[in-house]
Amino acid sequence: MSPDENLLPIFDPPSRVPLGPPDPEPVESATSRLRGMVDGHYDAVWRTVRFLGIPDAAADDVAQQVFCIAARRLAEVMPGKERSFLLSTAWRVASESRRAAQRRPTTSGVDVELLDSPLPSPEELLDQKRARAALQTVLAAMTPDLRTVFVLFEIEELTSPEIAAAIGVPLGTVGSRLRRAREQFQSIVKRRNAVERSPAREGGT
Amino acid sequence: MRDPDRLLESSESDVERLLLGAGREPASSRGRQRALLAATAVVTVSALTTNGTAAATVTGKAAVGAKAASLVSLKWIAVVGLASLGAVSGTVAVQVAREHAFAHVTPPSESRRAAPSRPGKVSSRSAPSLPGSEPPSALPALPAIESAPAAPLPSAVEAPLVVPPVTIVSPMTSVGVAHSAATSAATGEVASLDEARTALDQADPDRALSILQEYARRFPRGALAPEAAVLRIEALVAAGDRPAATRAAQSFLRANPSSPYAQRIESLLAPNP
């Protein structure tokens, strides 16, 4: 089964490049289009892949795969829809990669001890690197389905219809997952904030 | 039904906003150039294989074996080099090229199984489905590729090549030699631009410029020439040499009027606020 069948609103029906003598023109325009896609969206693909749980050491390779898939299916990607295509592919590749990784003992992209540790203070969070690392740990503690919708909506700012198409679920499912994702995100943040802020409080929240 | 406001805007919690705000910053990654090369290799290989020489294509390299005489040209050699570079970074481009090839030569049910990409792993199942016209000497290349590390390689660009040398059916040793040259050239290009990028990130534009000068000397027709040109413009701006940056930008845009980098170059040259 391929999740591709669900990704209809973003993709034209697959169309094979017509046979004929090799013509440099399509290669050059495809290369140019790819340049634009890498230039504009590599960062988003890379960080989405990271936030969806791929370890740092693997993220570049996974991101590269995403762009290779895009290169292969360039004819199907509608102009203006490159970002949705790339992020949807990123989600799919990251999910498969995680599934494969779970069959081998591995870390889930984040140090297990960090998952319950106190969050940095707001002052410390002003440091972007630190804040991103902290965000990574919060996301790692979320359930995958909720995390996916959360990352694509809150961080990558896809619209609900784009997310629905990207992960192959009905629009209503996106809405309900987003609600639950927000609740989960906020409760994780609250819990870990309370751990740091109030060592004197008995029993915590 | 309208989408809710994004949490970044609507949250009442400082901490939440700080976390989410950091999420959108471009996380610096060194993989950009390699991704571009690998993706470009896929596009070029697929354009060549749709020419009907696809029958014996296992990877882009095997296609050379099938119709070596008609396909040997500098461009093709460069493509082979690029495809191999993609493989250095984790067998990705090779695998994708292979999947693409399968899409052409295998029956629909086979290609459906082969098509979904499996990160880092090459499916051994797909090997037996090659059509009988497959030149036998191309097959031994498969196990070697599959024994490449399934776990993604670290991002060190100078990782040793894991791809076996081109399996050429016809005795065209000059192709083999040119292939190795192209492969290491492509690897060298990425390393060079990575270094230049690092120098820029470390606020050392002069070093970046000298690396880029070296790049231009070593790779006069490099595959990443546009990327090098943009880096050079950026470095010139950072070094405070606006006139040179402007000249470089103008000459680039004249030569590449429809470049996807046009906007980026213009914003590099925009007067500082």
Short mmCIF file of C-alpha atoms in Angstrom, two decimals:
data_model
loop_
_atom_site.label_atom_id
_atom_site.label_comp_id
_atom_site.label_asym_id
_atom_site.label_seq_id
_atom_site.Cartn_x
_atom_site.Cartn_y
_atom_site.Cartn_z
CA MET A 1 0.00 0.00 0.00
CA SER A 2 1.32 3.35 -0.84
CA PRO A 3 0.19 6.53 0.82
CA ASP A 4 0.66 8.19 -2.57
CA GLU A 5 -2.93 7.49 -3.56
CA ASN A 6 -4.20 9.82 -0.87
CA LEU A 7 -2.16 12.79 -1.90
CA LEU A 8 -4.45 13.89 -4.72
CA PRO A 9 -5.05 17.61 -4.30
CA ILE A 10 -1.36 18.39 -4.54
CA PHE A 11 -0.38 16.11 -7.38
CA ASP A 12 -1.35 15.85 -10.97
CA PRO A 13 -1.99 12.29 -12.06
CA PRO A 14 1.41 10.69 -12.65
CA SER A 15 2.53 11.34 -16.18
CA ARG A 16 5.53 9.65 -17.65
CA VAL A 17 8.02 11.76 -19.52
CA PRO A 18 7.31 11.00 -23.19
CA LEU A 19 9.88 8.86 -24.95
CA GLY A 20 12.11 10.55 -27.43
CA PRO A 21 15.68 11.63 -28.04
CA PRO A 22 17.32 13.12 -24.98
CA ASP A 23 16.52 16.78 -24.97
CA PRO A 24 18.68 19.04 -22.84
CA GLU A 25 15.90 21.58 -22.44
CA PRO A 26 13.67 19.70 -19.98
CA VAL A 27 16.74 18.69 -17.99
CA GLU A 28 17.84 22.28 -17.64
CA SER A 29 14.45 23.58 -16.66
CA ALA A 30 13.97 20.68 -14.26
CA THR A 31 17.38 21.39 -12.77
CA SER A 32 16.51 25.01 -12.42
CA ARG A 33 13.26 24.15 -10.72
CA LEU A 34 15.09 21.81 -8.36
CA ARG A 35 17.58 24.53 -7.52
CA GLY A 36 14.72 26.76 -6.52
CA MET A 37 13.15 24.03 -4.46
CA VAL A 38 16.35 23.20 -2.60
CA ASP A 39 17.15 26.84 -2.08
CA GLY A 40 13.69 27.69 -0.83
CA HIS A 41 12.75 24.64 1.13
CA TYR A 42 15.75 22.58 2.19
CA ASP A 43 15.72 24.11 5.64
CA ALA A 44 12.04 23.44 6.15
CA VAL A 45 12.41 19.84 4.99
CA TRP A 46 15.45 19.30 7.19
CA ARG A 47 13.92 20.67 10.32
CA THR A 48 10.59 18.96 9.75
CA VAL A 49 12.44 15.68 9.39
CA ARG A 50 14.25 16.45 12.65
CA PHE A 51 11.11 17.44 14.49
CA LEU A 52 9.37 14.31 13.33
CA GLY A 53 12.00 12.31 15.19
CA ILE A 54 14.92 11.63 12.85
CA PRO A 55 18.25 11.87 14.69
CA ASP A 56 20.62 14.65 13.77
CA ALA A 57 23.15 12.32 12.15
CA ALA A 58 20.54 10.99 9.74
CA ALA A 59 18.58 14.11 8.95
CA ASP A 60 20.68 15.27 6.00
CA ASP A 61 20.42 11.91 4.30
CA VAL A 62 16.70 11.74 4.84
CA ALA A 63 16.29 15.28 3.55
CA GLN A 64 18.35 14.40 0.51
CA GLN A 65 16.03 11.49 -0.14
CA VAL A 66 13.07 13.78 -0.06
CA PHE A 67 14.57 15.92 -2.79
CA CYS A 68 15.49 12.90 -4.86
CA ILE A 69 11.90 11.77 -4.70
CA ALA A 70 10.83 15.24 -5.74
CA ALA A 71 13.29 15.09 -8.63
CA ARG A 72 11.86 11.81 -9.76
CA ARG A 73 8.28 13.08 -9.58
CA LEU A 74 8.87 16.63 -10.69
CA ALA A 75 6.33 16.41 -13.47
CA GLU A 76 3.59 15.68 -10.94
CA VAL A 77 4.34 18.59 -8.68
CA MET A 78 2.11 21.51 -9.53
CA PRO A 79 3.80 24.88 -9.66
CA GLY A 80 3.27 26.67 -6.40
CA LYS A 81 2.74 23.41 -4.56
CA GLU A 82 6.40 22.52 -4.13
CA ARG A 83 6.42 23.19 -0.42
CA SER A 84 3.40 21.05 0.36
CA PHE A 85 4.79 18.27 -1.80
CA LEU A 86 8.16 18.39 -0.10
CA LEU A 87 6.77 18.46 3.42
CA SER A 88 4.33 15.70 2.67
CA THR A 89 7.16 13.61 1.26
CA ALA A 90 9.28 14.52 4.28
CA TRP A 91 6.59 13.19 6.56
CA ARG A 92 6.28 9.99 4.62
CA VAL A 93 10.01 9.33 4.43
CA ALA A 94 10.52 10.25 8.08
CA SER A 95 7.72 7.90 9.15
CA GLU A 96 9.15 5.03 7.16
CA SER A 97 12.59 5.75 8.48
CA ARG A 98 11.36 5.76 12.05
CA ARG A 99 9.52 2.51 11.51
CA ALA A 100 12.70 0.98 10.14
CA ALA A 101 14.71 2.42 13.01
CA GLN A 102 12.37 0.97 15.58
CA ARG A 103 13.29 -2.45 14.37
CA ARG A 104 16.83 -1.70 15.48
CA PRO A 105 17.80 -0.47 18.92
CA THR A 106 18.34 3.23 18.54
CA THR A 107 17.69 6.57 20.11
CA SER A 108 14.58 8.38 18.98
CA GLY A 109 16.42 11.51 17.99
CA VAL A 110 16.62 12.84 21.49
CA ASP A 111 18.30 11.80 24.71
CA VAL A 112 15.77 9.85 26.75
CA GLU A 113 16.80 11.62 29.96
CA LEU A 114 15.85 14.93 28.47
CA LEU A 115 12.24 14.00 27.94
CA ASP A 116 11.29 14.72 31.55
CA SER A 117 13.89 17.27 32.46
CA PRO A 118 12.90 20.82 33.32
CA LEU A 119 12.59 23.23 30.45
CA PRO A 120 15.00 26.12 30.20
CA SER A 121 13.78 29.38 31.65
CA PRO A 122 12.32 32.03 29.34
CA GLU A 123 15.58 33.95 29.53
CA GLU A 124 17.49 30.89 28.47
CA LEU A 125 14.97 30.24 25.73
CA LEU A 126 15.92 33.52 24.11
CA ASP A 127 18.89 31.59 22.78
CA GLN A 128 17.48 30.16 19.57
CA LYS A 129 19.64 27.10 19.57
CA ARG A 130 18.63 26.21 23.05
CA ALA A 131 15.00 26.89 22.36
CA ARG A 132 15.06 24.69 19.30
CA ALA A 133 16.70 21.89 21.25
CA ALA A 134 14.07 22.24 23.94
CA LEU A 135 11.32 22.23 21.34
CA GLN A 136 12.81 19.05 19.93
CA THR A 137 12.47 17.34 23.31
CA VAL A 138 8.87 18.48 23.78
CA LEU A 139 7.93 17.23 20.33
CA ALA A 140 9.70 13.94 20.96
CA ALA A 141 7.37 13.32 23.88
CA MET A 142 4.25 13.71 21.75
CA THR A 143 2.41 10.87 20.07
CA PRO A 144 3.44 10.65 16.40
CA ASP A 145 0.05 11.37 14.81
CA LEU A 146 -0.47 14.45 16.92
CA ARG A 147 3.12 15.55 16.53
CA THR A 148 2.87 15.40 12.74
CA VAL A 149 -0.15 17.64 12.55
CA PHE A 150 1.33 19.96 15.13
CA VAL A 151 4.64 20.35 13.29
CA LEU A 152 3.05 20.86 9.91
CA PHE A 153 0.49 23.37 11.17
CA GLU A 154 2.22 25.32 13.91
CA ILE A 155 5.78 25.29 12.64
CA GLU A 156 5.61 24.85 8.91
CA GLU A 157 2.31 26.70 8.64
CA LEU A 158 0.63 24.48 6.14
CA THR A 159 -3.13 24.92 5.96
CA SER A 160 -5.43 22.21 7.21
CA PRO A 161 -6.42 21.18 3.68
CA GLU A 162 -2.75 20.91 2.75
CA ILE A 163 -2.07 18.78 5.79
CA ALA A 164 -5.06 16.60 5.07
CA ALA A 165 -3.75 16.00 1.57
CA ALA A 166 -0.19 15.54 2.75
CA ILE A 167 -0.89 12.79 5.28
CA GLY A 168 -3.96 11.34 3.67
CA VAL A 169 -6.66 11.96 6.25
CA PRO A 170 -9.98 13.80 6.10
CA LEU A 171 -10.03 17.46 6.90
CA GLY A 172 -12.02 16.89 10.07
CA THR A 173 -9.37 14.51 11.34
CA VAL A 174 -6.76 17.22 10.93
CA GLY A 175 -8.87 19.58 12.99
CA SER A 176 -9.44 17.17 15.83
CA ARG A 177 -5.82 16.03 15.86
CA LEU A 178 -4.66 19.62 15.95
CA ARG A 179 -6.86 20.33 18.96
CA ARG A 180 -5.54 17.29 20.78
CA ALA A 181 -2.00 18.06 19.70
CA ARG A 182 -2.19 21.52 21.16
CA GLU A 183 -3.50 20.13 24.41
CA GLN A 184 -0.72 17.59 24.53
CA PHE A 185 1.95 20.14 23.67
CA GLN A 186 0.71 22.55 26.27
CA SER A 187 0.43 19.94 28.97
CA ILE A 188 3.98 18.70 28.35
CA VAL A 189 5.31 22.24 28.52
CA LYS A 190 3.34 22.96 31.66
CA ARG A 191 4.48 19.79 33.38
CA ARG A 192 8.12 20.36 32.62
CA ASN A 193 7.94 24.01 33.51
CA ALA A 194 6.51 23.13 36.89
CA VAL A 195 9.38 20.77 37.60
CA GLU A 196 11.91 23.53 37.29
CA ARG A 197 10.09 26.47 38.69
CA SER A 198 8.89 25.11 41.97
CA PRO A 199 11.31 22.77 43.68
CA ALA A 200 9.69 23.79 46.95
CA ARG A 201 6.16 22.87 45.87
CA GLU A 202 5.08 19.50 47.20
CA GLY A 203 3.50 17.08 44.85
CA GLY A 204 3.92 19.20 41.73
CA THR A 205 0.91 19.97 39.51
CA MET B 1 -14.33 26.30 8.38
CA ARG B 2 -11.46 28.64 8.97
CA ASP B 3 -8.21 27.39 10.38
CA PRO B 4 -7.50 28.49 13.96
CA ASP B 5 -4.80 31.08 14.53
CA ARG B 6 -1.38 29.63 14.84
CA LEU B 7 -0.34 28.90 18.40
CA LEU B 8 2.70 31.07 17.97
CA GLU B 9 0.41 34.07 17.69
CA SER B 10 -2.41 33.03 19.97
CA SER B 11 -0.61 31.43 22.89
CA GLU B 12 -0.59 33.23 26.20
CA SER B 13 2.50 31.46 27.38
CA ASP B 14 5.92 33.02 26.92
CA VAL B 15 7.55 29.67 26.98
CA GLU B 16 5.30 28.25 24.28
CA ARG B 17 5.89 31.21 22.03
CA LEU B 18 9.63 31.05 22.53
CA LEU B 19 9.69 27.36 21.74
CA LEU B 20 7.56 27.70 18.63
CA GLY B 21 9.41 30.78 17.45
CA ALA B 22 12.67 28.89 17.53
CA GLY B 23 11.09 26.13 15.50
CA ARG B 24 10.86 28.30 12.43
CA GLU B 25 14.40 29.55 12.34
CA PRO B 26 16.29 27.99 9.49
CA ALA B 27 18.33 25.31 11.21
CA SER B 28 21.73 25.42 9.60
CA SER B 29 22.40 22.32 7.65
CA ARG B 30 25.31 21.38 5.52
CA GLY B 31 23.39 18.93 3.41
CA ARG B 32 21.92 21.40 0.98
CA GLN B 33 24.53 21.11 -1.77
CA ARG B 34 24.60 17.34 -1.65
CA ALA B 35 20.83 17.22 -1.83
CA LEU B 36 20.90 19.43 -4.89
CA LEU B 37 23.52 17.32 -6.59
CA ALA B 38 21.75 14.07 -5.86
CA ALA B 39 18.41 15.41 -7.01
CA THR B 40 19.97 16.84 -10.16
CA ALA B 41 21.54 13.49 -10.89
CA VAL B 42 18.14 11.84 -10.67
CA VAL B 43 16.64 14.29 -13.11
CA THR B 44 19.46 13.93 -15.59
CA VAL B 45 19.58 10.17 -15.36
CA SER B 46 15.85 9.87 -15.80
CA ALA B 47 15.89 12.16 -18.81
CA LEU B 48 18.50 9.95 -20.42
CA THR B 49 16.88 6.67 -19.54
CA THR B 50 13.53 7.65 -20.98
CA ASN B 51 15.31 7.64 -24.30
CA GLY B 52 14.47 3.96 -24.68
CA THR B 53 17.90 2.79 -23.64
CA ALA B 54 16.24 2.05 -20.36
CA ALA B 55 15.88 -1.64 -21.04
CA ALA B 56 19.07 -2.54 -19.29
CA THR B 57 19.08 0.19 -16.70
CA VAL B 58 19.74 -0.90 -13.19
CA THR B 59 21.44 2.25 -12.13
CA GLY B 60 22.50 5.15 -14.29
CA LYS B 61 25.85 3.47 -14.53
CA ALA B 62 24.50 0.28 -16.07
CA ALA B 63 22.84 2.28 -18.81
CA VAL B 64 26.27 3.29 -19.91
CA GLY B 65 27.10 -0.37 -20.32
CA ALA B 66 24.06 -1.06 -22.44
CA LYS B 67 24.54 1.55 -25.11
CA ALA B 68 27.94 2.81 -24.18
CA ALA B 69 28.94 3.80 -27.68
CA SER B 70 26.06 6.17 -28.24
CA LEU B 71 25.98 7.63 -24.77
CA VAL B 72 29.58 8.42 -24.05
CA SER B 73 29.88 12.13 -23.93
CA LEU B 74 31.22 14.50 -21.37
CA LYS B 75 27.74 15.29 -20.14
CA TRP B 76 26.90 11.67 -19.54
CA ILE B 77 30.14 11.09 -17.72
CA ALA B 78 29.34 14.01 -15.51
CA VAL B 79 25.94 12.51 -14.85
CA VAL B 80 27.46 9.20 -13.90
CA GLY B 81 29.75 11.07 -11.58
CA LEU B 82 26.82 12.89 -10.05
CA ALA B 83 24.82 9.73 -9.59
CA SER B 84 27.76 8.18 -7.81
CA LEU B 85 28.12 11.19 -5.60
CA GLY B 86 24.55 10.77 -4.53
CA ALA B 87 25.44 7.25 -3.60
CA VAL B 88 28.36 8.40 -1.52
CA SER B 89 25.98 10.30 0.63
CA GLY B 90 23.92 7.29 1.43
CA THR B 91 22.99 5.24 -1.60
CA VAL B 92 20.06 7.49 -2.13
CA ALA B 93 20.47 8.65 -5.67
CA VAL B 94 21.47 5.20 -6.79
CA GLN B 95 18.45 3.71 -5.16
CA VAL B 96 16.14 6.31 -6.60
CA ALA B 97 17.65 5.93 -10.03
CA ARG B 98 17.11 2.23 -9.68
CA GLU B 99 13.52 2.69 -8.63
CA HIS B 100 12.95 4.93 -11.56
CA ALA B 101 14.45 2.37 -13.85
CA PHE B 102 12.19 -0.28 -12.43
CA ALA B 103 9.22 1.89 -13.09
CA HIS B 104 10.08 1.64 -16.73
CA VAL B 105 11.01 -1.96 -17.10
CA THR B 106 8.97 -3.90 -14.59
CA PRO B 107 5.27 -4.80 -14.78
CA PRO B 108 2.98 -2.46 -12.85
CA SER B 109 2.65 -4.68 -9.80
CA GLU B 110 6.41 -4.87 -9.42
CA SER B 111 6.99 -1.18 -9.83
CA ARG B 112 4.32 -0.45 -7.26
CA ARG B 113 6.29 -2.43 -4.73
CA ALA B 114 9.58 -0.96 -5.79
CA ALA B 115 8.39 2.61 -6.00
CA PRO B 116 7.95 3.69 -2.36
CA SER B 117 11.36 4.75 -1.27
CA ARG B 118 12.89 2.97 1.61
CA PRO B 119 15.34 5.25 3.38
CA GLY B 120 18.86 3.99 3.19
CA LYS B 121 17.94 0.43 2.40
CA VAL B 122 17.97 -1.23 -0.94
CA SER B 123 15.33 -3.89 -1.34
CA SER B 124 16.90 -7.17 -2.27
CA ARG B 125 13.50 -8.28 -3.49
CA SER B 126 13.73 -6.02 -6.49
CA ALA B 127 16.86 -7.61 -7.85
CA PRO B 128 15.35 -10.75 -9.36
CA SER B 129 12.70 -8.78 -11.18
CA LEU B 130 15.09 -7.47 -13.76
CA PRO B 131 14.17 -8.41 -17.30
CA GLY B 132 16.23 -11.01 -19.10
CA SER B 133 17.81 -8.42 -21.33
CA GLU B 134 19.80 -7.19 -18.35
CA PRO B 135 23.49 -7.45 -19.13
CA PRO B 136 24.75 -9.97 -16.62
CA SER B 137 27.79 -7.96 -15.79
CA ALA B 138 25.60 -5.21 -14.37
CA LEU B 139 24.08 -7.49 -11.75
CA PRO B 140 27.17 -7.96 -9.62
CA ALA B 141 26.95 -4.26 -8.93
CA LEU B 142 23.78 -4.85 -6.93
CA PRO B 143 25.09 -6.83 -3.99
CA ALA B 144 27.89 -4.35 -3.59
CA ILE B 145 25.43 -1.51 -3.37
CA GLU B 146 23.22 -3.38 -0.97
CA SER B 147 26.15 -3.97 1.31
CA ALA B 148 26.62 -0.26 1.60
CA PRO B 149 25.68 0.91 5.07
CA ALA B 150 21.94 0.93 5.55
CA ALA B 151 22.29 3.48 8.29
CA PRO B 152 22.84 6.91 6.82
CA LEU B 153 26.43 8.01 6.62
CA PRO B 154 27.57 10.92 8.74
CA SER B 155 27.60 14.19 6.91
CA ALA B 156 31.35 14.24 6.42
CA VAL B 157 31.68 14.93 2.76
CA GLU B 158 34.99 13.18 2.43
CA ALA B 159 33.52 9.78 3.27
CA PRO B 160 35.16 7.17 1.07
CA LEU B 161 33.20 6.14 -1.97
CA VAL B 162 31.06 3.12 -1.26
CA VAL B 163 29.93 2.77 -4.84
CA PRO B 164 31.81 0.22 -6.94
CA PRO B 165 33.43 1.53 -10.08
CA VAL B 166 31.36 1.65 -13.23
CA THR B 167 30.61 -1.77 -14.63
CA ILE B 168 31.20 -1.13 -18.28
CA VAL B 169 30.28 -3.90 -20.64
CA SER B 170 32.12 -2.60 -23.66
CA PRO B 171 35.84 -2.09 -23.38
CA MET B 172 35.94 1.63 -23.02
CA THR B 173 38.49 2.20 -20.34
CA SER B 174 38.63 5.88 -21.01
CA VAL B 175 35.04 6.07 -19.83
CA GLY B 176 36.02 4.37 -16.61
CA VAL B 177 38.85 6.77 -16.05
CA ALA B 178 36.72 9.78 -16.85
CA HIS B 179 34.04 8.43 -14.53
CA SER B 180 36.38 8.32 -11.56
CA ALA B 181 37.55 11.78 -12.38
CA ALA B 182 34.00 13.07 -12.58
CA THR B 183 33.04 11.39 -9.34
CA SER B 184 35.83 12.81 -7.31
CA ALA B 185 35.31 16.13 -9.00
CA ALA B 186 31.71 16.24 -7.85
CA THR B 187 32.74 15.23 -4.34
CA GLY B 188 35.39 17.92 -4.37
CA GLU B 189 32.92 20.56 -5.45
CA VAL B 190 30.63 19.88 -2.53
CA ALA B 191 33.52 19.88 -0.08
CA SER B 192 34.83 23.13 -1.46
CA LEU B 193 31.51 24.94 -1.25
CA ASP B 194 30.85 23.52 2.20
CA GLU B 195 34.12 25.05 3.32
CA ALA B 196 33.25 28.38 1.78
CA ARG B 197 29.86 28.33 3.47
CA THR B 198 31.46 27.55 6.81
CA ALA B 199 33.91 30.41 6.40
CA LEU B 200 31.02 32.77 5.70
CA ASP B 201 29.10 31.49 8.71
CA GLN B 202 32.19 32.16 10.80
CA ALA B 203 32.28 35.75 9.56
CA ASP B 204 35.45 35.16 7.56
CA PRO B 205 34.50 36.38 4.08
CA ASP B 206 38.11 36.73 2.94
CA ARG B 207 38.71 33.07 3.54
CA ALA B 208 35.46 32.25 1.77
CA LEU B 209 36.57 34.28 -1.22
CA SER B 210 39.90 32.54 -1.48
CA ILE B 211 38.20 29.15 -1.25
CA LEU B 212 35.81 30.20 -3.99
CA GLN B 213 38.69 31.39 -6.13
CA GLU B 214 40.28 27.98 -5.73
CA TYR B 215 36.94 26.38 -6.59
CA ALA B 216 36.75 28.35 -9.83
CA ARG B 217 40.26 27.29 -10.71
CA ARG B 218 39.66 23.61 -10.03
CA PHE B 219 36.17 23.38 -11.46
CA PRO B 220 35.84 25.78 -14.37
CA ARG B 221 32.61 24.11 -15.47
CA GLY B 222 31.50 22.79 -12.14
CA ALA B 223 28.02 21.41 -11.59
CA LEU B 224 27.63 23.73 -8.62
CA ALA B 225 28.86 26.82 -10.42
CA PRO B 226 25.63 28.77 -9.78
CA GLU B 227 25.82 28.02 -6.08
CA ALA B 228 29.46 29.13 -6.04
CA ALA B 229 28.54 32.36 -7.77
CA VAL B 230 25.88 33.17 -5.20
CA LEU B 231 28.26 32.37 -2.36
CA ARG B 232 30.83 34.66 -3.91
CA ILE B 233 28.39 37.53 -4.12
CA GLU B 234 27.44 36.98 -0.51
CA ALA B 235 31.09 36.91 0.51
CA LEU B 236 31.86 40.10 -1.37
CA VAL B 237 29.00 41.86 0.38
CA ALA B 238 30.16 40.54 3.73
CA ALA B 239 33.69 41.70 3.00
CA GLY B 240 32.35 45.18 2.31
CA ASP B 241 33.21 45.21 -1.38
CA ARG B 242 29.88 46.32 -2.78
CA PRO B 243 31.12 47.39 -6.22
CA ALA B 244 32.61 43.95 -6.84
CA ALA B 245 29.50 42.27 -5.47
CA THR B 246 27.31 44.31 -7.78
CA ARG B 247 29.50 43.52 -10.79
CA ALA B 248 29.44 39.84 -9.97
CA ALA B 249 25.69 39.92 -9.49
CA GLN B 250 25.08 41.68 -12.76
CA SER B 251 27.24 39.33 -14.72
CA PHE B 252 25.58 36.32 -13.11
CA LEU B 253 22.09 37.58 -13.82
CA ARG B 254 23.02 38.40 -17.41
CA ALA B 255 24.26 34.87 -17.90
CA ASN B 256 21.40 33.27 -15.98
CA PRO B 257 18.38 35.50 -16.49
CA SER B 258 15.87 32.97 -15.25
CA SER B 259 17.89 31.67 -12.37
CA PRO B 260 15.96 30.74 -9.24
CA TYR B 261 18.63 32.64 -7.36
CA ALA B 262 17.75 35.99 -8.91
CA GLN B 263 15.61 37.07 -6.00
CA ARG B 264 18.15 35.96 -3.44
CA ILE B 265 20.91 37.89 -5.20
CA GLU B 266 18.81 41.00 -5.32
CA SER B 267 18.12 40.82 -1.64
CA LEU B 268 21.84 40.30 -0.95
CA LEU B 269 22.52 43.56 -2.74
CA ALA B 270 19.70 45.48 -1.15
CA PRO B 271 20.97 48.40 0.90
CA ASN B 272 21.29 47.59 4.57
CA PRO B 273 18.43 48.91 6.69
#
